[in-house]
Tab-separated table of C-alpha atoms in Angstrom:
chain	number	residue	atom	x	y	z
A	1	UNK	CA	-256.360	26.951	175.001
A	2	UNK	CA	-258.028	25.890	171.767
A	3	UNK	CA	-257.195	26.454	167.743
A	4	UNK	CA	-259.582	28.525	165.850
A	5	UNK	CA	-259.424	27.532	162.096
A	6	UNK	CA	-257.870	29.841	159.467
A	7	UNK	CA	-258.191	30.093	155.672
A	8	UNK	CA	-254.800	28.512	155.449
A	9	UNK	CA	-255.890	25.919	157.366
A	10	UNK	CA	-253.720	26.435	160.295
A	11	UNK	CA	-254.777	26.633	163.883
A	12	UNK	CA	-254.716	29.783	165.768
A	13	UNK	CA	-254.468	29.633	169.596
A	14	UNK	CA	-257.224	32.063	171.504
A	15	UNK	CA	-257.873	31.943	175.201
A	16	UNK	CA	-261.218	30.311	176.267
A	17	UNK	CA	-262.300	32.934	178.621
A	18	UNK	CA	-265.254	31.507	179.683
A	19	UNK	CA	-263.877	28.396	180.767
A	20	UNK	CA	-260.531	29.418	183.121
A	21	UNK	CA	-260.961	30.676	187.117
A	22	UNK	CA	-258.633	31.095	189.670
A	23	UNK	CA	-260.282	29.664	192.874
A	24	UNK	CA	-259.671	31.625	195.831
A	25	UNK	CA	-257.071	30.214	198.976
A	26	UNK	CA	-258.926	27.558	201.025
A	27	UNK	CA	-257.652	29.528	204.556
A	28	UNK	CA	-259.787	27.081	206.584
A	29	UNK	CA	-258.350	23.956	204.700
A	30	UNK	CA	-254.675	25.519	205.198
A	31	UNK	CA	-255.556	26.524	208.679
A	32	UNK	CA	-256.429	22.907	209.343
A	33	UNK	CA	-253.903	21.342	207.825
A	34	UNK	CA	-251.545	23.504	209.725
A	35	UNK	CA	-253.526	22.506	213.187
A	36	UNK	CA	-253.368	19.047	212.710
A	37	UNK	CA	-249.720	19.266	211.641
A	38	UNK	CA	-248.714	21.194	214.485
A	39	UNK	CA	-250.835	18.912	217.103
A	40	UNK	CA	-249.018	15.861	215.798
A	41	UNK	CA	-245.607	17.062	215.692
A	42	UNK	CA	-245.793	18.456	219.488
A	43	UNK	CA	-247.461	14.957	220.384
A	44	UNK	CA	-245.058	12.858	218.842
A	45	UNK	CA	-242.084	15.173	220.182
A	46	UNK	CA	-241.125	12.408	222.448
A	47	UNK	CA	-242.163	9.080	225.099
A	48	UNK	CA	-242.175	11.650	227.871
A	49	UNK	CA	-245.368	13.488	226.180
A	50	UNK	CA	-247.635	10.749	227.910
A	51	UNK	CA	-246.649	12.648	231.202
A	52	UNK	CA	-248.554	15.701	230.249
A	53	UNK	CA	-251.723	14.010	232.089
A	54	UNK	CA	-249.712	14.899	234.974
A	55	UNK	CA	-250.787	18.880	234.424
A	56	UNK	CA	-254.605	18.537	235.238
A	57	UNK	CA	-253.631	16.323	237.937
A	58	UNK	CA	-251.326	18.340	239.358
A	59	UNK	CA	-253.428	21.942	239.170
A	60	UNK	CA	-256.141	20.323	240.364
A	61	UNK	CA	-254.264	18.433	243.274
A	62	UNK	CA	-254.721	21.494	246.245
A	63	UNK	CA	-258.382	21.501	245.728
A	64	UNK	CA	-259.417	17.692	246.254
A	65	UNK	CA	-257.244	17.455	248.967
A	66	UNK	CA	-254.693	15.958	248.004
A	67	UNK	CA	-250.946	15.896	250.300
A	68	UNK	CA	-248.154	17.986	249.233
A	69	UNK	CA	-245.387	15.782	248.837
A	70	UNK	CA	-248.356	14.374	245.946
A	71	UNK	CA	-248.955	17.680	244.159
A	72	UNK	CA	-245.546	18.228	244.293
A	73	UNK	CA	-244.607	15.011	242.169
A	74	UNK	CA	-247.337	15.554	239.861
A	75	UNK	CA	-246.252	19.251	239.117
A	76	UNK	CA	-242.484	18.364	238.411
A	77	UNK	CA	-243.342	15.151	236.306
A	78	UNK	CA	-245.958	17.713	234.423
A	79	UNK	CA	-243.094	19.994	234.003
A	80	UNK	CA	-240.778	17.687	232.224
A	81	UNK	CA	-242.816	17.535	228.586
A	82	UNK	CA	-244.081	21.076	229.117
A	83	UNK	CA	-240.385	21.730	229.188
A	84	UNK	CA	-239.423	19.526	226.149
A	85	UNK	CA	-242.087	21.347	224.093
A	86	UNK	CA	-241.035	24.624	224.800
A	87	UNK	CA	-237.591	23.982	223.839
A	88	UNK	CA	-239.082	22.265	220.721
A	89	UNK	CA	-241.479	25.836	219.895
A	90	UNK	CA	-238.730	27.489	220.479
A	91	UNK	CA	-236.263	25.793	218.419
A	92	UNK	CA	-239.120	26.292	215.401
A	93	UNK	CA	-239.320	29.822	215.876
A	94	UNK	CA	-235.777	30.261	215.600
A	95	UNK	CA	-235.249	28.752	212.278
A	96	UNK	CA	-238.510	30.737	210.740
A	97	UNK	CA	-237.369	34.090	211.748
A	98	UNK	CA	-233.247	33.654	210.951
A	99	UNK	CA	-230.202	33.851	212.470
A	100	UNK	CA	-229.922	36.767	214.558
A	101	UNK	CA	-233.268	36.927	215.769
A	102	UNK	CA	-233.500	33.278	216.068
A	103	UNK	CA	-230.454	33.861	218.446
A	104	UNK	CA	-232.331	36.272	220.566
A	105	UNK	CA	-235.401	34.346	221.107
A	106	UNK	CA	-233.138	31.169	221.948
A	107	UNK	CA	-231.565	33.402	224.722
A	108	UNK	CA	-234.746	34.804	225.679
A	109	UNK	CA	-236.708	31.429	226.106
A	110	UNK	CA	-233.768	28.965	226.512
A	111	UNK	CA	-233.975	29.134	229.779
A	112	UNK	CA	-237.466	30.086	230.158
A	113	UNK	CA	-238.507	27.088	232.790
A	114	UNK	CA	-235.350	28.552	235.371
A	115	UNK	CA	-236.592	32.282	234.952
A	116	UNK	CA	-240.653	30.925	235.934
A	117	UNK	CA	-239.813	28.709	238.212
A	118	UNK	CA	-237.092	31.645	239.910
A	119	UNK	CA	-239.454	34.326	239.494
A	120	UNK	CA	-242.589	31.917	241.433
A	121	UNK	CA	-240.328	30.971	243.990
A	122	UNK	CA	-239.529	34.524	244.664
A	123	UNK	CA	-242.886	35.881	245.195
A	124	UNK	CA	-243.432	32.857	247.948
A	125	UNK	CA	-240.196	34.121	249.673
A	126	UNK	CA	-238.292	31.180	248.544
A	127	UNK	CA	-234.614	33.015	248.038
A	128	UNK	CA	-232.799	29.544	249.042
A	129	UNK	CA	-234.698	28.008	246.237
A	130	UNK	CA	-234.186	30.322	243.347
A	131	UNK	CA	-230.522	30.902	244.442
A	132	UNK	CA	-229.511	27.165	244.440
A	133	UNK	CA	-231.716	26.097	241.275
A	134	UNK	CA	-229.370	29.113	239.390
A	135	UNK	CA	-226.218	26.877	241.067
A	136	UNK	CA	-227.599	23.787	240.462
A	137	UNK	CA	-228.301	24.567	236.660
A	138	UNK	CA	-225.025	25.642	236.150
A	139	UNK	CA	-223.584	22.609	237.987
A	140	UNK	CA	-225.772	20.379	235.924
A	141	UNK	CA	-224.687	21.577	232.555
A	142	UNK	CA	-221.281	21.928	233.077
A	143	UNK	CA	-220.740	18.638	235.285
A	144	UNK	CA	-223.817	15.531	234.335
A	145	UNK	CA	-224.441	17.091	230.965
A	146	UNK	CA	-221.014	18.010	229.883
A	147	UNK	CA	-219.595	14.523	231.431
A	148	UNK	CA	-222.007	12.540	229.723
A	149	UNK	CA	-221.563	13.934	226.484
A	150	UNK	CA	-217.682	12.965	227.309
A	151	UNK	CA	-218.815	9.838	228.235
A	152	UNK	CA	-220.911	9.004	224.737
A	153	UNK	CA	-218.822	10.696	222.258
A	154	UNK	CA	-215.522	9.116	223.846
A	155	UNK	CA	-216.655	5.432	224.765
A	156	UNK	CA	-215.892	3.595	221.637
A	157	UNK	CA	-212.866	6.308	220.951
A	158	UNK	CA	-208.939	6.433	222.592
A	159	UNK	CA	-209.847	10.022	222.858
A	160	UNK	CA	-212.017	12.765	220.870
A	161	UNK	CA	-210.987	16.056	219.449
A	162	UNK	CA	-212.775	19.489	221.076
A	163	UNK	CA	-212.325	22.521	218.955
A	164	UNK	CA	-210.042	24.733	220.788
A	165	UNK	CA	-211.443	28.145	219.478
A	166	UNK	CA	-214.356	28.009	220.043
A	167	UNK	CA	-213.769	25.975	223.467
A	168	UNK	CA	-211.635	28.618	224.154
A	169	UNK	CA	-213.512	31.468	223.938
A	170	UNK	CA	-216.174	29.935	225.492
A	171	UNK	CA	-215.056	28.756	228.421
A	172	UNK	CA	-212.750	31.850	229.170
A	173	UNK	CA	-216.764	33.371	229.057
A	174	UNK	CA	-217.977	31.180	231.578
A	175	UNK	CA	-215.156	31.516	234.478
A	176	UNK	CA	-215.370	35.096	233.919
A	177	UNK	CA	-219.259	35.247	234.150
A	178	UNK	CA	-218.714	33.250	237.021
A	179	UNK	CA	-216.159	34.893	238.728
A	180	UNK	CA	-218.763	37.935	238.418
A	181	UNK	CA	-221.482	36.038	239.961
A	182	UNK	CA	-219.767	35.102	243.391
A	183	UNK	CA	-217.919	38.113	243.912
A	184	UNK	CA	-220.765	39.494	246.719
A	185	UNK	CA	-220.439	35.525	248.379
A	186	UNK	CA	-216.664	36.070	248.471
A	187	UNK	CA	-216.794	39.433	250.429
A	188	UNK	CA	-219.555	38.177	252.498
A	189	UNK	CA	-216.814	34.784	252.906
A	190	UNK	CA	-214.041	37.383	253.999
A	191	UNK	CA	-216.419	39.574	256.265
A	192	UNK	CA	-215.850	38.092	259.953
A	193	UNK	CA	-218.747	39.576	261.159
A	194	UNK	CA	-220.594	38.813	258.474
A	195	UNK	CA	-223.577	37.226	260.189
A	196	UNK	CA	-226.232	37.562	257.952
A	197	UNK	CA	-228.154	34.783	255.636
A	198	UNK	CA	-227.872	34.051	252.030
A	199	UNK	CA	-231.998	34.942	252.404
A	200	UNK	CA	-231.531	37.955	254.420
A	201	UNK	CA	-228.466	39.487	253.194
A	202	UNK	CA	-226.266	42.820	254.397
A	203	UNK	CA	-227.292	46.253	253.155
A	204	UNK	CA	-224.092	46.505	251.313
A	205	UNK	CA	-224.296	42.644	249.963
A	206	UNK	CA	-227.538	43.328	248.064
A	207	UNK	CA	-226.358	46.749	246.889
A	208	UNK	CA	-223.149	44.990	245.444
A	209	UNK	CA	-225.716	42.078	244.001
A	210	UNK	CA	-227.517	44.649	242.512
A	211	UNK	CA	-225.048	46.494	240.705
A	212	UNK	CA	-222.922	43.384	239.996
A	213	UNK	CA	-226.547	42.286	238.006
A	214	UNK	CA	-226.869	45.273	236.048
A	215	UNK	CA	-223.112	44.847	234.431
A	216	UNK	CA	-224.046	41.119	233.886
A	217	UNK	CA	-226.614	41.911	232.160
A	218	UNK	CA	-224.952	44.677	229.401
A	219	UNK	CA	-222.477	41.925	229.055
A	220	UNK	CA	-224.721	39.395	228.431
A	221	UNK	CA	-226.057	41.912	225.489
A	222	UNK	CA	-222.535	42.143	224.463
A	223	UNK	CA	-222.283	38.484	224.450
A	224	UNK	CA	-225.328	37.910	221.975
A	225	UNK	CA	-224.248	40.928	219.805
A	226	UNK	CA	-220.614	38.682	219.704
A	227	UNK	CA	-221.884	35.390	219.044
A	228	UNK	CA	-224.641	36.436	216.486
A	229	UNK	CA	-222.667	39.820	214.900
A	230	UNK	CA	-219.260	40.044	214.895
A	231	UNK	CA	-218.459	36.494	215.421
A	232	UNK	CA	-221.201	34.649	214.128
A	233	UNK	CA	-218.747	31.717	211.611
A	234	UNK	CA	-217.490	30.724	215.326
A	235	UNK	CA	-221.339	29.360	216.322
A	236	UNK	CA	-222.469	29.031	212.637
A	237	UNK	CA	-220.769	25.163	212.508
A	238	UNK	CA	-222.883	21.801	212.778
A	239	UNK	CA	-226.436	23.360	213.150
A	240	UNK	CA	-229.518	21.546	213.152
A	241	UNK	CA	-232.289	21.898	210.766
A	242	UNK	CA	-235.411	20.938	213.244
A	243	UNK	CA	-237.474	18.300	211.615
A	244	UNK	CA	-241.664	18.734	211.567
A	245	UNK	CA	-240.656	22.686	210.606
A	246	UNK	CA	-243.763	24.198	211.574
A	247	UNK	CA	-245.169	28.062	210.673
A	248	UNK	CA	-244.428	30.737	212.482
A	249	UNK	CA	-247.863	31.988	214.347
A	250	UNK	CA	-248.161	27.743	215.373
A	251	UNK	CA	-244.709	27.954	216.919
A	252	UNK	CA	-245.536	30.943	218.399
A	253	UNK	CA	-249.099	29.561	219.818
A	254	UNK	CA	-246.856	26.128	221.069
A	255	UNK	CA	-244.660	28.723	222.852
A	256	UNK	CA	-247.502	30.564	224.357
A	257	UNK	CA	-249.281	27.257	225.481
A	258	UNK	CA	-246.011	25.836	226.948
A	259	UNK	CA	-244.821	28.612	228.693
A	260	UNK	CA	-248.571	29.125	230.515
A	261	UNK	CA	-248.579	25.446	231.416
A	262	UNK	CA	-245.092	26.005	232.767
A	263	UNK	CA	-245.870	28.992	234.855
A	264	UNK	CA	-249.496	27.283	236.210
A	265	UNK	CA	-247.220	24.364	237.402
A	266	UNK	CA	-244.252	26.061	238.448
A	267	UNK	CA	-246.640	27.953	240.779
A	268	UNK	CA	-248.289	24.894	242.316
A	269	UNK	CA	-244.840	23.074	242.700
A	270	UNK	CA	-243.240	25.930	244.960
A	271	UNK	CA	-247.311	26.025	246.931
A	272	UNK	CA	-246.308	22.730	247.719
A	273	UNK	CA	-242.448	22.678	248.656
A	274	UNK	CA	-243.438	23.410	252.584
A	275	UNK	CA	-245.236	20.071	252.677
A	276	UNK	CA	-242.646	18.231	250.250
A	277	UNK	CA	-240.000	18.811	252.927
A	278	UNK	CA	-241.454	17.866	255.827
A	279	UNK	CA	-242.761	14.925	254.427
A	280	UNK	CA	-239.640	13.567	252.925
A	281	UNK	CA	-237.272	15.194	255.224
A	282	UNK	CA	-234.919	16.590	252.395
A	283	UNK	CA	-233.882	20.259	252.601
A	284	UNK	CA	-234.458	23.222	250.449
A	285	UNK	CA	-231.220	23.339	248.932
A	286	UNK	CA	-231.467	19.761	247.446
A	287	UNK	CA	-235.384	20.808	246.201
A	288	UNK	CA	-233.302	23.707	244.516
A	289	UNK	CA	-229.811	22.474	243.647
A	290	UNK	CA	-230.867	19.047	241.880
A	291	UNK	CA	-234.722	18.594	241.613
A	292	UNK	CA	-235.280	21.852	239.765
A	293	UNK	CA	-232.658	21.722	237.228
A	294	UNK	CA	-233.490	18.263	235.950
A	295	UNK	CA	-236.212	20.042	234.758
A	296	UNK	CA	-235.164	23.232	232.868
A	297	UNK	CA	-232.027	21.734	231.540
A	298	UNK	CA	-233.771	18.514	230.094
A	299	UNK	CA	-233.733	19.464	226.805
A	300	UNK	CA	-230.261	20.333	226.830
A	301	UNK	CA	-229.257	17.026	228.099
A	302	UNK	CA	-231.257	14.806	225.404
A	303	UNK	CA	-229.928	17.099	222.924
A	304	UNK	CA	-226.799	16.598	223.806
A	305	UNK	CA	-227.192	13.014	224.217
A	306	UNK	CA	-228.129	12.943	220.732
A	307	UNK	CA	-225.389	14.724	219.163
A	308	UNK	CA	-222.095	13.036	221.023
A	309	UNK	CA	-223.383	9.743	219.904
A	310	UNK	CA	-223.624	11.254	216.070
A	311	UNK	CA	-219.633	12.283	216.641
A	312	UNK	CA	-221.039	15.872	217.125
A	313	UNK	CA	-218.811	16.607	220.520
A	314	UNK	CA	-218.446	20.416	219.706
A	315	UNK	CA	-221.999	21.213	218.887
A	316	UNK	CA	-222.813	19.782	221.912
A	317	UNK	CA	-220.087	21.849	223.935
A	318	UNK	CA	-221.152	24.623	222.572
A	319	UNK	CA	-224.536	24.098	223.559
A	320	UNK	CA	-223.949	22.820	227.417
A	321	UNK	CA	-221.275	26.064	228.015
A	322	UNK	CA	-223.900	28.247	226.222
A	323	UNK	CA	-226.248	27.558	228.526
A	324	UNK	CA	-224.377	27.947	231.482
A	325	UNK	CA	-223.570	31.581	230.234
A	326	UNK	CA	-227.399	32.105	229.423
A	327	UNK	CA	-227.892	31.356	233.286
A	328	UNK	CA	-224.656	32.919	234.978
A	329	UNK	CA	-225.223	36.281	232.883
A	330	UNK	CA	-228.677	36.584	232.005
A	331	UNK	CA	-231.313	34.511	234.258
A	332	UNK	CA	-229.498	35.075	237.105
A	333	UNK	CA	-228.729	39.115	237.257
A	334	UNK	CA	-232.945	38.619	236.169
A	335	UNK	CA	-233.861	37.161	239.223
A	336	UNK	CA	-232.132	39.738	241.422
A	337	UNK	CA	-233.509	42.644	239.285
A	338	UNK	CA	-237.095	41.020	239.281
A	339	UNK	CA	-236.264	40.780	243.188
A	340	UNK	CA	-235.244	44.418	243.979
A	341	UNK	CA	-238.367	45.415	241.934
A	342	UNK	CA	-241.011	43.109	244.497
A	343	UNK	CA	-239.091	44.628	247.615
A	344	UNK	CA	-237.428	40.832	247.956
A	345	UNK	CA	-233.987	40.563	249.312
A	346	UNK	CA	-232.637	38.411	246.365
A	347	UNK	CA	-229.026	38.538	246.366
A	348	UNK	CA	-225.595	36.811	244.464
A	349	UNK	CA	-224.550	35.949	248.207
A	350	UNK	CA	-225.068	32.106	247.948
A	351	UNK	CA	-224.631	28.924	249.834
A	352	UNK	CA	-220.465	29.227	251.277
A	353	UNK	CA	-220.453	25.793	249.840
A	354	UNK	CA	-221.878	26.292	246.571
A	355	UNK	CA	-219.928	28.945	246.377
A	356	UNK	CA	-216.611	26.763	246.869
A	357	UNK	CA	-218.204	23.766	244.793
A	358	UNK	CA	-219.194	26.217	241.974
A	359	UNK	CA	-215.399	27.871	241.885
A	360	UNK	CA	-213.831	24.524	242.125
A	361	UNK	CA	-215.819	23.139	239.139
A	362	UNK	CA	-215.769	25.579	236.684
A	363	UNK	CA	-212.036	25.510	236.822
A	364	UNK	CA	-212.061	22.039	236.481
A	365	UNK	CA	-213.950	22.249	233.686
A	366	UNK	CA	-212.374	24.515	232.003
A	367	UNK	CA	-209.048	22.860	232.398
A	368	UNK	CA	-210.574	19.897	230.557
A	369	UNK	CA	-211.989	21.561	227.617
A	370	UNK	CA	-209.207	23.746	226.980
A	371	UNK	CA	-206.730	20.462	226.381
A	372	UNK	CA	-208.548	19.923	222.904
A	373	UNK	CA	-209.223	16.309	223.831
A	374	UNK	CA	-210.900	14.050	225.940
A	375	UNK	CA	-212.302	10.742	226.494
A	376	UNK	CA	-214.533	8.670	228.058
A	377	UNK	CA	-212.942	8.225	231.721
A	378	UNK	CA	-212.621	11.949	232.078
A	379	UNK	CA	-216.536	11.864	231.679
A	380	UNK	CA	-217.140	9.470	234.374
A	381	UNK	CA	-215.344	11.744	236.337
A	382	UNK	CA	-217.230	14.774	235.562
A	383	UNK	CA	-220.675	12.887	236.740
A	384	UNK	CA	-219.111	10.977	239.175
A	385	UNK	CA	-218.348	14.422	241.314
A	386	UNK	CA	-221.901	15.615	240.117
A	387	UNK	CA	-223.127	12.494	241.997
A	388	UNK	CA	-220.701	13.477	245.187
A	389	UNK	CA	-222.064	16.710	245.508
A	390	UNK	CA	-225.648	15.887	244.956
A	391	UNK	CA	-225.380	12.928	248.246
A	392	UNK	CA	-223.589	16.616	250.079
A	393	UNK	CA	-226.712	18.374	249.574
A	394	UNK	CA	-229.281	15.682	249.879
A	395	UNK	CA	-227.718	15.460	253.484
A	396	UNK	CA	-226.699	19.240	253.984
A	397	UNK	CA	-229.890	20.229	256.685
A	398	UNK	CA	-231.691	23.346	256.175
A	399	UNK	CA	-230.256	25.250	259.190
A	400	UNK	CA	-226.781	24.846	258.203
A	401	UNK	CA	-227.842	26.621	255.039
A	402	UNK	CA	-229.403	29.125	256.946
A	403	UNK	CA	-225.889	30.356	258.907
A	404	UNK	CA	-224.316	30.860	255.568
C-alpha cells in the first residue's frame, strides 16, 4: 500500500495493483518435501532398519541357490523392520483420520504380519503352522510381553498400581474369547475315538470351527463398536501422539510398501520351512509357536517396553490384552474363514497341549491383573513359564503333534 497526496495534505491509502500476485502452490516443492520427510522418518524409525538389506537377500535367496535353513533366516530377520514400519504407518494413519476410524484401521492392520504370514502358510498346507503362530502370539503377549512390562514398571517399585476397570473388562474379554476359541479342541479332547489330526480334522470339528469363527467374528465387531462407541473414556487415557506425524496418502504409501514387503517375505519364509526343519532338526510347532510371533508382536513388545519404564503400566496393559483379543477374535476366526474358502481344512482344534498351556495361562493371567497390583517378581514369573514352555516345544517332535 502507498499514500496518494490530498489537498489537505494528508495521505490516502490506494492499493498498488500492479505490483501484488499471489503465486500459485509449489505441489512439486511440497511433494518433495513431504518425500524426503517421510523417507527419513521410516529410516530413522529404529537400529533394526539396517536389517532391511535382509529383503533382497532373502527374495532373491531360492534363485542363486542358496540352502533353506539360509533363506529362511534372511526372510525372518527381513521381516522384523518390515514389521516395525508397518506398525509405525499404521500408527500415522490412525492419528490423521481420528478416533474411530483410527481404531478400525489399528484392528485391521495391527496384526497384519499374523494374518500374511497365516494366510501364506495356508495356501502351502501348513495348518500346524498357522494354528500354533495364532497360540504362540497369544502366549507371547500375554506371558514375555505382559511379564516384562511387570518386570520394568515394577523393578525399582514395592509394587505398581493396574487400573482395575479397565483391567477388568479387559481381561474378562480375553478368557471369554478364549474360552470360544478352544471349545472344538475340548470336544475333540473328550471324543475317545477321536482319532483325527489338528491338520486333518473331523467333519463335525471343522463344522463347529466354522461356526464358532463366524460368532467370533460379530463379537469382535461388537468389541470395536464398545471400545471406540459406547465406551470410548475407558481406552481414551494415556495416548500417544506419534512423533515425525506424517500426511495421510505417505502413511498410506508406507503401509502399502510394508505390507507388500511383508507378504513377498512371508511367502519365501514358509517356501523354505521344509528345508529349515530338516536342517536344524526343530519341529513345526516351535517354527510356529515362538519363531513367528517374535515377529508380528515386535512392535508391541518395544512399545511396551517403552511405556512401563515411563510409569505407563496401564497403557501398556491395555495394549498387550488388546492384542491378544485382536488375535483370539479377529485373526484367528480369519484364518479359518480364509481356509474354508481355499477348500483347506483349517480348524480351532489345536495342539492338546496348547490347548492345556493356553487355558492354564490365561487364567493365570487374569488372576494377576485383576488384583490391581503387581511387581517385579510376579514378572519374572510370567517369562520365566514363557521360557518353560518354549524348551516344551523346542523338544515336542513333529509326530507327537501329529496324533493330537
Amino acid at each position: 500500500m502507498t499514500a496518494r497526496p490530498t489537498a489537505n495534505g494528508h495521505g490516502e491509502a490506494t492499493p498498488l495493483l500492479s505490483t501484488t500476485h499471489t503465486s500459485p502452490p509449489n505441489y512439486i516443492s511440497a511433494f518433495t518435501a513431504e518425500f524426503k520427510h517421510a523417507l527419513n522418518a521410516t529410516i530413522r524409525l529404529g537400529s533394526s532398519n539396517i536389517l532391511l538389506i535382509c529383503v533382497p537377500l532373502g527374495l532373491m535367496g531360492s534363485s542363486w541357490g542358496w540352502s533353506p535353513a539360509v533363506i529362511f533366516a534372511l526372510n525372518f530377520l527381513a521381516m522384523l523392520p518390515l514389521a516395525s514400519i508397518l506398525t509405525f504407518a499404521t500408527e500415522q494413519l490412525a492419528a490423521v483420520v481420528g478416533s474411530v476410524a483410527g481404531g478400525l484401521i489399528n484392528a485391521t492392520f495391527g496384526n497384519a504380519v499374523e494374518m500374511i504370514v497365516g494366510i501364506s502358510a495356508l495356501k502351502e498346507g501348513e495348518i500346524a503352522i498357522v494354528q500354533s503362530s495364532m497360540i504362540g502370539s497369544i502366549l507371547s503377549s500375554i506371558l514375555l510381553i505382559l511379564g516384562t512390562s511387570f518386570f520394568l514398571a515394577g523393578r525399582n517399585k514395592q509394587t505398581v498400581d493396574i487400573n482395575v476397570d479397565v483391567a477388568g473388562i479387559l481381561t474378562s474379554l480375553m478368557i471369554i474369547s478364549c474360552a470360544s476359541l478352544i471349545m472344538p479342541s475340548a470336544l475333540h479332547i473328550a471324543d475317545p475315538e477321536g482319532s483325527y489330526s489338528s491338520s486333518n480334522p473331523n467333519d463335525y470339528i471343522l463344522t463347529l470351527s466354522r461356526i464358532t469363527s463366524i460368532i467370533l467374528l460379530v463379537f469382535y465387531l461388537l468389541y470395536l463398536y464398545f471400545q471406540a462407541i459406547t465406551h470410548a473414556e475407558l481406552f481414551a487415557e494415556e495416548e500417544d501422539e506419534p512423533t515425525d506425524k506424517l500426511h495421510g496418502l505417505s502413511s498410506c504409501v508406507v503401509l502399502i510398501l510394508a505390507t507388500l514387503g511383508v507378504a513377498f517375505c512371508s511367502d519365501a519364509l514358509v517356501d523354505s520351512v521344509d528345508g529349515f526343519v530338516e536342517a536344524l532338526g526343530i519341529s513345526r510347532s516351535f517354527i510356529g509357536l515362538i519363531i513367528v510371533p517374535i515377529v508380528g508382536n515386535g512392535g508391541c513388545l518395544v512399545g511396551a517396553i517403552q511405556w512401563s519404564k515411563t510409569n505407563r503400566l496401564n497403557l501398556a496393559v491395555s495394549v498387550i490384552v488388546g492384542a491378544t483379543l485382536q488375535i483370539s477374535l479377529f485373526v484367528t476366526p480369519f484364518l479359518v474363514i480364509v481356509g474354508w474358502i481355499n477348500n483347506k481344512k483349517m480348524s480351532l482344534q489345536f495342539d492338546t497341549f496348547e490347548t492345556i498351556v493356553l487355558t492354564m495361562s490365561t487364567l493365570v493371567v487374569s488372576c494377576l491383573v485383576r488384583g490391581g497390583k503387581t511387581n517385579y517378581f510376579e514378572g519374572m514369573l510370567l517369562v520365566a513359564t514363557y521360557v518353560i514352555i518354549a524348551i516344551a516345544f523346542f523338544v515336542q517332535p513333529d509326530s507327537l503333534q501329529a496324533t493330537n
